[in-house]
Coordinates of N, CA and C in Angstrom, one line a residue:
M4 N 102.5 107.9 95.5 CA 102.9 109.3 95.6 C 104.3 109.3 95.0
E5 N 104.4 110.5 94.0 CA 105.5 110.6 93.4 C 106.0 112.0 93.6
S6 N 107.0 112.3 93.4 CA 107.8 113.6 93.0 C 108.5 113.4 92.1
L7 N 108.7 114.5 90.9 CA 109.4 114.2 90.0 C 110.7 115.4 90.0
T8 N 111.6 115.0 89.1 CA 112.7 116.0 89.1 C 113.2 115.7 87.7
K9 N 113.7 117.0 86.7 CA 114.2 116.7 85.4 C 115.5 116.0 85.8
N10 N 115.8 115.0 84.9 CA 117.1 114.5 84.9 C 117.9 114.8 83.8
G11 N 118.8 116.3 84.2 CA 119.5 117.0 83.3 C 118.7 117.5 82.4
N12 N 119.2 117.6 81.3 CA 118.5 118.3 79.8 C 117.7 117.2 79.2
S13 N 117.7 116.0 79.5 CA 117.0 115.0 78.7 C 115.6 115.0 78.7
L14 N 114.8 114.1 78.4 CA 113.3 114.1 78.6 C 113.0 113.3 79.8
N15 N 114.1 112.5 80.3 CA 113.6 111.7 81.3 C 113.6 112.4 82.8
F16 N 112.5 111.8 83.6 CA 112.4 112.4 85.0 C 112.5 111.3 85.8
N17 N 113.3 111.8 87.2 CA 113.5 111.0 88.3 C 112.0 111.1 89.0
T18 N 111.6 110.2 89.5 CA 110.6 109.9 90.5 C 111.0 109.4 91.5
T19 N 110.4 110.0 92.9 CA 110.7 109.4 94.2 C 109.2 108.8 94.5
E20 N 109.2 107.2 94.9 CA 108.0 106.8 95.1 C 108.2 106.2 96.8
V21 N 106.8 106.4 97.4 CA 106.5 105.6 98.4 C 105.9 104.1 98.1
I22 N 106.4 103.3 98.6 CA 106.0 101.7 98.0 C 105.5 101.2 99.6
M23 N 104.2 100.4 99.3 CA 103.7 99.7 100.3 C 104.0 98.3 99.9
P24 N 105.3 97.8 100.7 CA 105.6 96.3 100.6 C 104.9 95.2 100.8
G25 N 103.8 95.6 101.9 CA 102.9 94.6 102.4 C 102.1 95.2 103.5
I26 N 101.4 94.3 104.4 CA 101.0 94.9 105.5 C 101.8 95.4 106.7
V27 N 101.9 96.7 106.6 CA 103.2 97.2 107.4 C 102.5 98.4 108.3
E28 N 103.3 98.9 109.2 CA 103.0 100.2 109.9 C 103.7 101.1 108.8
P29 N 103.2 102.6 109.3 CA 103.9 103.6 108.4 C 105.5 103.6 108.3
E30 N 106.1 103.4 109.3 CA 107.6 103.2 109.3 C 108.1 102.0 108.4
G31 N 107.1 101.0 108.1 CA 107.6 100.3 107.1 C 107.5 100.3 105.6
L32 N 107.2 101.4 105.3 CA 107.1 102.1 103.9 C 108.3 102.2 103.4
L33 N 108.5 102.1 102.2 CA 109.8 102.0 101.5 C 109.9 103.1 100.5
V34 N 111.0 104.1 100.4 CA 111.3 105.1 99.6 C 112.1 104.8 98.5
K35 N 111.7 104.8 97.2 CA 112.7 104.5 96.1 C 112.6 105.6 95.0
T36 N 114.0 105.8 94.3 CA 113.9 106.8 93.3 C 114.2 105.9 92.2
R37 N 113.4 106.4 91.0 CA 114.2 105.8 89.6 C 113.7 106.4 88.4
V38 N 114.1 106.1 87.3 CA 113.9 107.0 85.9 C 112.7 106.7 85.8
L39 N 111.7 107.5 85.0 CA 110.5 107.3 84.5 C 110.8 107.1 82.9
D40 N 110.2 106.3 82.4 CA 110.5 106.2 80.9 C 109.3 107.4 80.1
N41 N 110.0 107.5 79.1 CA 108.9 108.6 78.3 C 107.5 108.4 78.2
P42 N 106.6 109.2 78.2 CA 105.1 108.7 78.1 C 104.9 108.1 76.8
A43 N 104.3 106.8 76.9 CA 103.9 106.2 75.5 C 102.6 106.9 75.1
A44 N 102.1 106.3 73.6 CA 101.1 107.0 73.0 C 99.7 107.1 74.0
G45 N 99.2 108.2 74.1 CA 97.9 108.5 75.0 C 98.2 108.5 76.4
Q46 N 99.7 108.7 76.7 CA 100.0 109.1 78.3 C 100.7 110.5 78.4
V47 N 100.5 110.7 79.6 CA 101.2 112.0 80.1 C 102.1 111.9 81.4
I48 N 102.9 112.7 81.8 CA 103.4 112.6 83.2 C 103.2 113.7 83.7
V49 N 102.5 113.6 84.9 CA 102.1 114.7 85.8 C 103.3 114.7 87.0
K50 N 103.5 116.3 87.3 CA 104.5 116.4 88.4 C 103.4 116.6 89.4
M51 N 103.2 115.7 90.3 CA 102.3 115.8 91.7 C 102.7 117.0 92.3
E52 N 101.9 117.8 92.7 CA 102.0 118.8 93.8 C 101.1 118.4 95.1
A53 N 100.1 117.5 95.3 CA 99.5 117.2 96.3 C 98.7 115.9 96.2
S54 N 98.9 115.3 97.3 CA 97.9 113.8 97.1 C 97.5 113.6 98.6
G55 N 96.2 113.1 98.8 CA 95.6 112.6 100.1 C 96.2 111.5 100.6
I56 N 96.1 111.5 101.8 CA 96.2 110.3 102.7 C 95.1 110.0 103.4
A57 N 94.0 109.1 103.1 CA 93.1 109.0 103.6 C 92.5 107.4 104.0
F58 N 91.2 107.4 104.0 CA 90.7 106.0 104.4 C 91.4 105.0 103.4
A59 N 91.2 105.4 102.1 CA 91.6 104.0 101.2 C 93.1 103.9 101.5
E60 N 93.6 104.8 101.6 CA 95.3 104.4 101.7 C 95.7 103.6 103.1
Q61 N 94.7 104.3 104.1 CA 95.2 103.7 105.4 C 94.3 101.8 105.4
S62 N 93.3 101.9 104.7 CA 93.0 100.3 104.4 C 93.7 99.5 103.6
M63 N 94.2 100.0 102.4 CA 95.2 99.3 101.8 C 96.3 99.0 102.6
R64 N 96.9 99.6 103.6 CA 98.2 99.4 104.1 C 97.7 98.5 105.1
R65 N 96.6 98.2 105.3 CA 96.4 97.2 106.5 C 95.7 95.9 105.7
G66 N 95.8 96.1 104.3 CA 94.9 94.8 103.4 C 93.6 94.7 103.6
R67 N 93.1 95.7 103.8 CA 91.8 95.5 104.0 C 90.8 96.3 103.1
Y68 N 91.3 96.7 102.2 CA 90.4 97.7 101.1 C 89.5 96.8 100.3
Y69 N 88.2 97.3 100.0 CA 87.3 96.2 99.2 C 87.9 96.1 98.0
E70 N 88.8 97.0 97.2 CA 89.4 96.4 96.0 C 91.0 96.5 96.0
Q71 N 91.5 95.7 97.2 CA 92.8 95.8 97.7 C 93.6 95.4 96.6
P72 N 94.7 96.5 96.2 CA 95.7 96.0 95.3 C 96.8 95.0 95.9
K73 N 97.3 94.2 95.0 CA 98.4 93.6 95.5 C 99.8 94.1 95.7
F74 N 100.4 93.4 97.0 CA 101.6 94.2 97.2 C 102.8 93.8 96.4
P75 N 103.7 94.4 96.4 CA 104.0 95.8 96.6 C 103.3 96.6 95.6
F76 N 102.9 98.0 95.9 CA 102.3 98.8 95.0 C 102.5 100.5 95.7
V77 N 102.6 101.3 94.9 CA 102.8 102.8 95.4 C 101.2 103.5 95.5
P78 N 101.0 103.8 96.7 CA 99.7 104.4 97.1 C 99.5 105.7 96.4
G79 N 98.3 106.2 96.5 CA 97.9 107.4 95.9 C 96.7 107.5 95.2
Y80 N 95.4 107.6 95.7 CA 94.2 107.3 95.1 C 93.9 108.7 94.4
D81 N 94.3 109.9 94.8 CA 93.9 110.9 94.2 C 95.3 111.9 94.2
L82 N 95.2 112.7 93.2 CA 96.4 113.8 93.1 C 96.0 115.2 92.1
V83 N 96.8 116.1 92.7 CA 96.8 117.7 91.8 C 98.3 117.8 91.3
G84 N 98.4 118.2 90.1 CA 99.8 118.5 89.7 C 99.7 118.9 88.4
T85 N 100.9 119.2 87.6 CA 101.1 119.9 86.3 C 101.7 118.9 85.2
V86 N 100.9 118.7 83.9 CA 101.5 117.9 83.1 C 102.9 118.2 82.7
V87 N 103.6 117.5 82.7 CA 105.1 118.1 82.4 C 105.7 117.3 81.0
A88 N 105.1 116.5 80.6 CA 105.3 115.6 79.5 C 104.1 114.7 78.7
I89 N 104.3 114.8 77.5 CA 103.1 113.9 76.8 C 103.4 113.1 75.8
G90 N 102.9 111.9 75.6 CA 103.2 111.2 74.6 C 102.6 111.3 73.2
P91 N 102.8 110.4 72.3 CA 102.0 110.7 71.1 C 100.6 110.6 71.1
G92 N 99.9 111.5 70.4 CA 98.5 111.5 70.1 C 97.9 112.2 71.3
V93 N 98.8 112.6 72.2 CA 98.2 113.7 73.5 C 98.0 115.2 72.9
D94 N 97.1 115.7 73.1 CA 96.7 117.3 72.6 C 98.1 118.0 73.4
P95 N 98.8 118.5 72.5 CA 99.8 119.3 73.0 C 99.4 120.4 74.0
A96 N 97.8 121.0 74.0 CA 97.6 122.1 74.8 C 97.4 121.7 76.3
L97 N 97.7 120.2 76.4 CA 97.8 119.8 77.8 C 99.2 120.0 78.5
L98 N 100.3 120.1 77.7 CA 101.6 120.4 78.4 C 101.4 121.6 79.2
G99 N 101.9 121.6 80.5 CA 101.8 122.6 81.4 C 100.6 123.0 82.0
K100 N 99.6 122.3 81.8 CA 98.1 122.5 82.5 C 98.2 121.8 83.8
R101 N 97.3 122.5 84.8 CA 97.4 121.8 86.1 C 96.1 120.8 86.0
V102 N 96.0 119.6 86.5 CA 94.9 118.8 86.4 C 94.9 117.9 87.8
A103 N 93.7 117.5 87.7 CA 93.5 116.5 89.1 C 93.1 115.1 88.5
A104 N 93.5 114.1 89.3 CA 93.4 112.5 88.7 C 93.0 111.9 89.9
L105 N 92.0 110.8 89.6 CA 91.8 109.8 90.3 C 92.5 108.3 90.0
T106 N 93.5 108.1 90.6 CA 94.5 107.0 90.0 C 94.2 105.8 90.7
K107 N 93.7 105.7 91.9 CA 93.6 104.6 93.0 C 95.2 104.0 93.4
T108 N 95.9 103.8 92.6 CA 97.3 103.5 92.9 C 98.4 104.4 92.2
G109 N 99.6 104.6 92.8 CA 100.4 105.5 92.1 C 100.9 105.2 90.8

């Protein structure tokens, strides 16, 4: 799960991530801020507005999901947000569009 803020006037964005470091209770989750790279060819950056916490994330936190990602990872099976940056080869009409995505992890 991420949130984005513009890093000054540059094209870089700061993101805040919730990280599952291993099998932990909710208070054991980590919060980290980092600068995102500009999107590569065919990629976009989405400013997330909402993401659910449901069965999949709870199962992943316990290490019991049927397609368990390796720890550490950023959870976030689904999200809704706005495209704020596009990489080479991406249709410019997507910039500023509201989108939904199934990502499995952040």
